[in-house]
Amino acid sequence: MAAPLTLLLIVAVTIRAVLFRSSLAELIPERVEVVSPLNAWKRVVEGLALLDLGVSPYAGDVFHETPLIIYFFHFVIDYAEIVFMMADALTAVALYLAVKDYNKTVFRKQKYALEAERYPLDCLELIRTPKEMYYIPLKVAMFYLLNPFTILSCVAKSTCGLNNAVIALFILCTVKGSSLMSAIFLALATYQSIYPLTLFAPALLYLLQRLYIPVNWQRSSFWLFTTQYTFMYLGSLCVMVCLSFFLLSSWDFLSSVYGFILSVPDLTPNIGLFWYFFAEMFEHFRLFFICVFQINVFFYTIPLSIKLKEHPIFLIFMQIAIISIFKSYPTVGDIALYMAFLPAWNHLYRFLRNIFLVSVVLLACSALFPVLWHLWIYAGSANSNFYYAITLLFNVAQILLVSDYFYAYLRREHHLTHGLYLKRKDGSEATLVLK
Amino acid sequence: YYPPLRPVRSRWLALASYSVMCYLAGVAWFMGLAFEPFTLRTYMSENAMGSTMVEERFPAGERALATGREFAAHKKKVGGMPVDWLVKTMQSRGLEVFTQSFTRKLPFPDENKERYMVRGTNVYGILRAPRAPRTEALVLSAPCSEGNNNNQAVGLLLGLAQYFRSQIHWAKDIIFLVNEHDLIGMQAWLEGYHHTNTTGGDWSPLQGRGGSIQAALSLELSSDVITSLDLVLEGLNGQLPNLDLANLFYAFCQKIGVLCTIQGKLQRNDWDTTSGYSHAAQTMMLMVLKQASGRPWGDHGLFLRYHIEAASIRGINSFRQYKTDTTTIGRLLEGMYRKLNNLLERLHQSYFFYLMPSLSRFVSIGYYMPAFGLLAVILLLRALDLWVQLGASPPGTEDGVAGGVQVSYGPSSPGVLSILTPVVISHMTGVALYTLPILSQEMAVQHFPVSETEAVVLTAIAIYTAGLALPHNTHRLLQGEGTEEGWRVLKLVALLYLAVLLGCTALINFSLGFILALSLVPIAAFITPHTPKALSAAIMVLLSPGCTLLYCVFVFQELQETPVSLQDGWMLFLSVISQGILDHALYGSLVYPLLALLIYPCWLLLWNILFWK
């Protein structure tokens, strides 16, 4: 399996290298769909210039990345293109290994369940075979590396690629069961963009599951491990924040990075839901709705963790998707990360209800973004409503996609316990409804 | 719960009848747009130009004509643009005068206008606004053309400059521009003004500037008296100025009593008769054809790219009794500029997307889009049908529980390669069509007895035709047999691709999208490997983008009441292709790359399906 992966990496790197050298390399970083005020390369360069002049990089309200990123690029600025390509490759390899390991676990569990005859007899067609699972890791890597969204994001040198790499490493460490590394990478991801905080719950659930500790409030082992993991997480987060403070010897970055993410002062259009809403809003409602919008991102953690506590990896997928839909400055790079997981849920295909509609809408919207942007900004004949309408449609399609997968996952699990051919009490055929 | 799929035959019939109905409804809707009760009367939306009355007093028409004659004499003497004379004259009229020189080498000789190495000078004078902080400007331009054309326009421009100079109510700078080599000069001037260089021309920077340009008019007058004024709106890539500019022109024509036309057609009042309707339909179709061509139809066409509302006003002298003199045209322009001077913000109140069946009637985007929507919906219906078929075709998966639609691991199963190969090869042919004609002209000229222009056009046609051999080559690359499922997936891809492509095109340039949809949707809907090969192939070729262009040339000539013979039509077709390539190279028109890089490959995909083995 290493050979196809190597080939894939070579192809992916070649595409990126060619694009870096083409005339598109100047056009793509200007696209609002690809870069946000948080992760635009132009802003990183500006921050570096300020740093070199001995000024705080956060002076001037242009740069909003974290101090570690700017010190990282301080050393590798000359190799930026290679760094971004490597970040993508790293993400893909990490996802590849993680999904491979996860599939092994899934298959082992399925084997035990089959041996214990826990599945109803008519469910045999739902059982996953090694043959169909064999190529899934490769497909995951392919979905990430060859996704046009990832390629655009990489060519734009959006630091989103680095965040994705951190999250992918976090997933890998979690799946491998190394709680310390998992906590460190989770802390790093949180440090980068706050929102991955919600991945704490699935990671904890997965590690608990791996150690065969039941989620039980009365068990001391549960509390022991939870405390341990929380300490590792908070400790490393604390170390990173303090390190940032010592690097810059000021707390400026807290308000410039996290304040910027949470209070959404920059209303440049993007593919998210915030900009139009807050541009239109009366000032005195702003704080209230900011709270509502931001709580919205974190809120799903609780119900989803309860519902999916047996399936933490799927929960991670759901959380990443929710973050990338509802975060304050989303870019296509964020979407690419959760889309990479779609091949891992290949077996849910038969239960998906509107995948055709959703993929057509996503496709059409991706094509319409630049067209409507052109009409609005350059031709002046359309206006922001046109663009926002497409943004809205794009997000609705994403939400439909995610909820469709959620429904399909739950439904498959339901069938695995209750049998494939459900009957109502009176013997007629039943259908399942997601409530 | 889920009804079983209907038998294939009856489903096919139902779908076919829906498709035909949608298609006919779309065409009928479009034709209905020219019917007067379905259109709206134009009205001025911009308050700043509405209520304020302006008194036009321009007196000096005769003097303007004299200046025009003087200009003509100097033009003849110098054998081109009389730069020194213009500078002197403009200066004597109290303008700040600047010149800009430019050179441009065309990718290949333009045989229509007989130019290859273009060298010229733009002269412009700025009348500084006496009443306001000079942050905004208006432009009045007149081209300095070859021969005896447009001398009167330059004369009137200079006359107006002198007259405007004596007035005190100007709140915006007024820039009087005389551009040489029509659009090439205009392109140089606009790029110089805005510090951009999109098409790699070579021009000297502008020494003087006014404020940000709010509106521009380009004047073309070739006779001392005229019978009517024609308004030209269509700009680069089918962009149109705000409808208020047309309204303004119409309002002043009504006020002053000048006959005004659009597409060279007068407006008629007998909408309820057949001839009245067909007149409106012709006017609208002319607009659609011009817009679809994506080329600027007057010197104003390039302003639109910079978010500047602009139109060309063209004086027409025909055999009518009723004549209008230059003084009256001067008054009309004075009135229009006075109103534009009152603008507080850019023109934005009225429509940007419209079609005009006459100068006083318009159809807005909400009314014409359904015509396109009805055509596009056919593609989506077909795609949905294919999706359902793809899900239902593998035997033994009849399963009520999993929901009506079941797909066996979807598009990846028939082998990504068998889909990817035709897609990639079609696009490479498209790239060849886009790049090779210009690259290979030298070689073609060496080996064949043709001129450069002919070489470019004929190479393009040759590559276009060579693409027809594509299915054969694709199959050679593929080892295995194409499966039944394979072509369905390919067709699904082609349908969605076409739908997205046409949708985006129609948003930017409705006319182009609609015309392409008219010809491509039927073949996209009905093509399968099982239709009779020879007949389908003939129909496909007849409805291919190239042939559509040929028909458009004939229809356009027919509508303009200058029908051409087959021979002339063919020559015209060749020159249209060369003009399209030139427009792309010179001004950045997008029609040629769109057709070559996207539409043509898409058509090739459908062609591939027909010859699927």
Short mmCIF file of N, CA, C and O in Angstrom, two decimals, chain B residues 174-210:
data_model
loop_
_atom_site.label_atom_id
_atom_site.label_comp_id
_atom_site.label_asym_id
_atom_site.label_seq_id
_atom_site.Cartn_x
_atom_site.Cartn_y
_atom_site.Cartn_z
N ILE B 174 -14.96 67.34 -16.48
CA ILE B 174 -15.41 66.75 -17.73
C ILE B 174 -14.20 66.52 -18.61
O ILE B 174 -13.41 67.44 -18.86
N ILE B 175 -14.03 65.30 -19.03
CA ILE B 175 -12.86 64.94 -19.82
C ILE B 175 -13.30 64.77 -21.27
O ILE B 175 -14.21 63.99 -21.56
N PHE B 176 -12.68 65.54 -22.15
CA PHE B 176 -12.99 65.43 -23.58
C PHE B 176 -11.87 64.64 -24.22
O PHE B 176 -10.72 65.06 -24.21
N LEU B 177 -12.21 63.50 -24.76
CA LEU B 177 -11.18 62.57 -25.22
C LEU B 177 -11.35 62.31 -26.70
O LEU B 177 -12.45 62.00 -27.17
N VAL B 178 -10.29 62.48 -27.46
CA VAL B 178 -10.30 62.05 -28.86
C VAL B 178 -9.33 60.89 -28.96
O VAL B 178 -8.13 61.04 -28.75
N ASN B 179 -9.87 59.70 -29.21
CA ASN B 179 -9.03 58.51 -29.20
C ASN B 179 -8.76 58.03 -30.62
O ASN B 179 -9.65 58.03 -31.47
N GLU B 180 -7.55 57.61 -30.84
CA GLU B 180 -7.19 57.10 -32.16
C GLU B 180 -7.32 55.59 -32.16
O GLU B 180 -7.27 54.94 -31.12
N HIS B 181 -7.47 55.00 -33.32
CA HIS B 181 -7.58 53.55 -33.49
C HIS B 181 -8.65 52.97 -32.58
O HIS B 181 -8.44 51.98 -31.87
N ASP B 182 -9.78 53.58 -32.59
CA ASP B 182 -10.96 53.25 -31.78
C ASP B 182 -10.66 52.50 -30.48
O ASP B 182 -10.09 53.05 -29.57
N LEU B 183 -10.99 51.20 -30.43
CA LEU B 183 -10.95 50.53 -29.13
C LEU B 183 -9.54 50.35 -28.60
O LEU B 183 -9.33 50.32 -27.39
N ILE B 184 -8.57 50.23 -29.49
CA ILE B 184 -7.20 50.04 -29.00
C ILE B 184 -6.74 51.29 -28.26
O ILE B 184 -6.17 51.22 -27.16
N GLY B 185 -7.08 52.45 -28.84
CA GLY B 185 -6.75 53.71 -28.16
C GLY B 185 -7.51 53.84 -26.86
O GLY B 185 -6.96 54.26 -25.84
N MET B 186 -8.79 53.45 -26.89
CA MET B 186 -9.62 53.56 -25.70
C MET B 186 -9.07 52.66 -24.59
O MET B 186 -9.01 53.06 -23.42
N GLN B 187 -8.66 51.46 -24.99
CA GLN B 187 -8.09 50.51 -24.02
C GLN B 187 -6.84 51.11 -23.38
O GLN B 187 -6.68 51.08 -22.16
N ALA B 188 -5.98 51.70 -24.24
CA ALA B 188 -4.73 52.29 -23.72
C ALA B 188 -5.07 53.41 -22.74
O ALA B 188 -4.49 53.49 -21.65
N TRP B 189 -6.02 54.24 -23.11
CA TRP B 189 -6.35 55.39 -22.26
C TRP B 189 -6.94 54.93 -20.93
O TRP B 189 -6.54 55.40 -19.86
N LEU B 190 -7.87 53.97 -20.99
CA LEU B 190 -8.52 53.52 -19.76
C LEU B 190 -7.53 52.83 -18.84
O LEU B 190 -7.55 53.02 -17.62
N GLU B 191 -6.65 52.02 -19.43
CA GLU B 191 -5.68 51.33 -18.59
C GLU B 191 -4.70 52.33 -17.99
O GLU B 191 -4.31 52.20 -16.83
N GLY B 192 -4.34 53.33 -18.78
CA GLY B 192 -3.47 54.38 -18.25
C GLY B 192 -4.16 55.13 -17.12
O GLY B 192 -3.55 55.43 -16.10
N TYR B 193 -5.44 55.41 -17.31
CA TYR B 193 -6.19 56.19 -16.31
C TYR B 193 -6.29 55.43 -15.00
O TYR B 193 -6.25 56.00 -13.93
N HIS B 194 -6.46 54.09 -15.10
CA HIS B 194 -6.69 53.32 -13.89
C HIS B 194 -5.46 52.55 -13.43
O HIS B 194 -5.58 51.69 -12.56
N HIS B 195 -4.31 52.82 -14.04
CA HIS B 195 -3.07 52.14 -13.63
C HIS B 195 -3.18 50.63 -13.70
O HIS B 195 -2.76 49.93 -12.78
N THR B 196 -3.81 50.12 -14.72
CA THR B 196 -3.85 48.67 -14.83
C THR B 196 -3.23 48.29 -16.16
O THR B 196 -3.05 49.13 -17.04
N ASN B 197 -2.87 47.06 -16.29
CA ASN B 197 -2.46 46.57 -17.59
C ASN B 197 -2.86 45.11 -17.70
O ASN B 197 -2.16 44.22 -17.26
N THR B 198 -4.03 44.90 -18.26
CA THR B 198 -4.56 43.53 -18.26
C THR B 198 -4.18 42.78 -19.51
O THR B 198 -4.17 41.55 -19.51
N THR B 199 -3.91 43.47 -20.60
CA THR B 199 -3.69 42.74 -21.83
C THR B 199 -2.29 42.95 -22.40
O THR B 199 -2.02 42.60 -23.53
N GLY B 200 -1.40 43.49 -21.58
CA GLY B 200 0.00 43.58 -22.00
C GLY B 200 0.26 44.53 -23.15
O GLY B 200 1.06 44.24 -24.03
N GLY B 201 -0.42 45.64 -23.18
CA GLY B 201 -0.14 46.64 -24.21
C GLY B 201 1.01 47.54 -23.77
O GLY B 201 1.53 47.41 -22.66
N ASP B 202 1.39 48.44 -24.65
CA ASP B 202 2.51 49.31 -24.33
C ASP B 202 2.06 50.74 -24.52
O ASP B 202 1.80 51.17 -25.65
N TRP B 203 1.92 51.48 -23.45
CA TRP B 203 1.48 52.87 -23.58
C TRP B 203 2.16 53.75 -22.54
O TRP B 203 2.59 53.30 -21.49
N SER B 204 2.23 55.02 -22.89
CA SER B 204 2.85 55.95 -21.95
C SER B 204 1.85 56.29 -20.86
O SER B 204 0.65 56.30 -21.10
N PRO B 205 2.35 56.55 -19.67
CA PRO B 205 1.43 56.86 -18.56
C PRO B 205 0.75 58.21 -18.78
O PRO B 205 1.26 59.08 -19.48
N LEU B 206 -0.42 58.37 -18.17
CA LEU B 206 -1.16 59.62 -18.32
C LEU B 206 -0.54 60.69 -17.43
O LEU B 206 -0.16 60.42 -16.29
N GLN B 207 -0.45 61.88 -17.95
CA GLN B 207 0.13 62.97 -17.17
C GLN B 207 -0.92 63.69 -16.33
O GLN B 207 -0.59 64.27 -15.31
N GLY B 208 -2.15 63.70 -16.79
CA GLY B 208 -3.17 64.40 -16.03
C GLY B 208 -4.40 63.53 -15.85
O GLY B 208 -4.72 62.71 -16.70
N ARG B 209 -5.03 63.69 -14.71
CA ARG B 209 -6.21 62.88 -14.42
C ARG B 209 -7.31 63.75 -13.83
O ARG B 209 -7.02 64.77 -13.20
N GLY B 210 -8.54 63.33 -14.00
CA GLY B 210 -9.64 63.95 -13.27
C GLY B 210 -10.00 63.03 -12.13
O GLY B 210 -9.22 62.16 -11.74
#
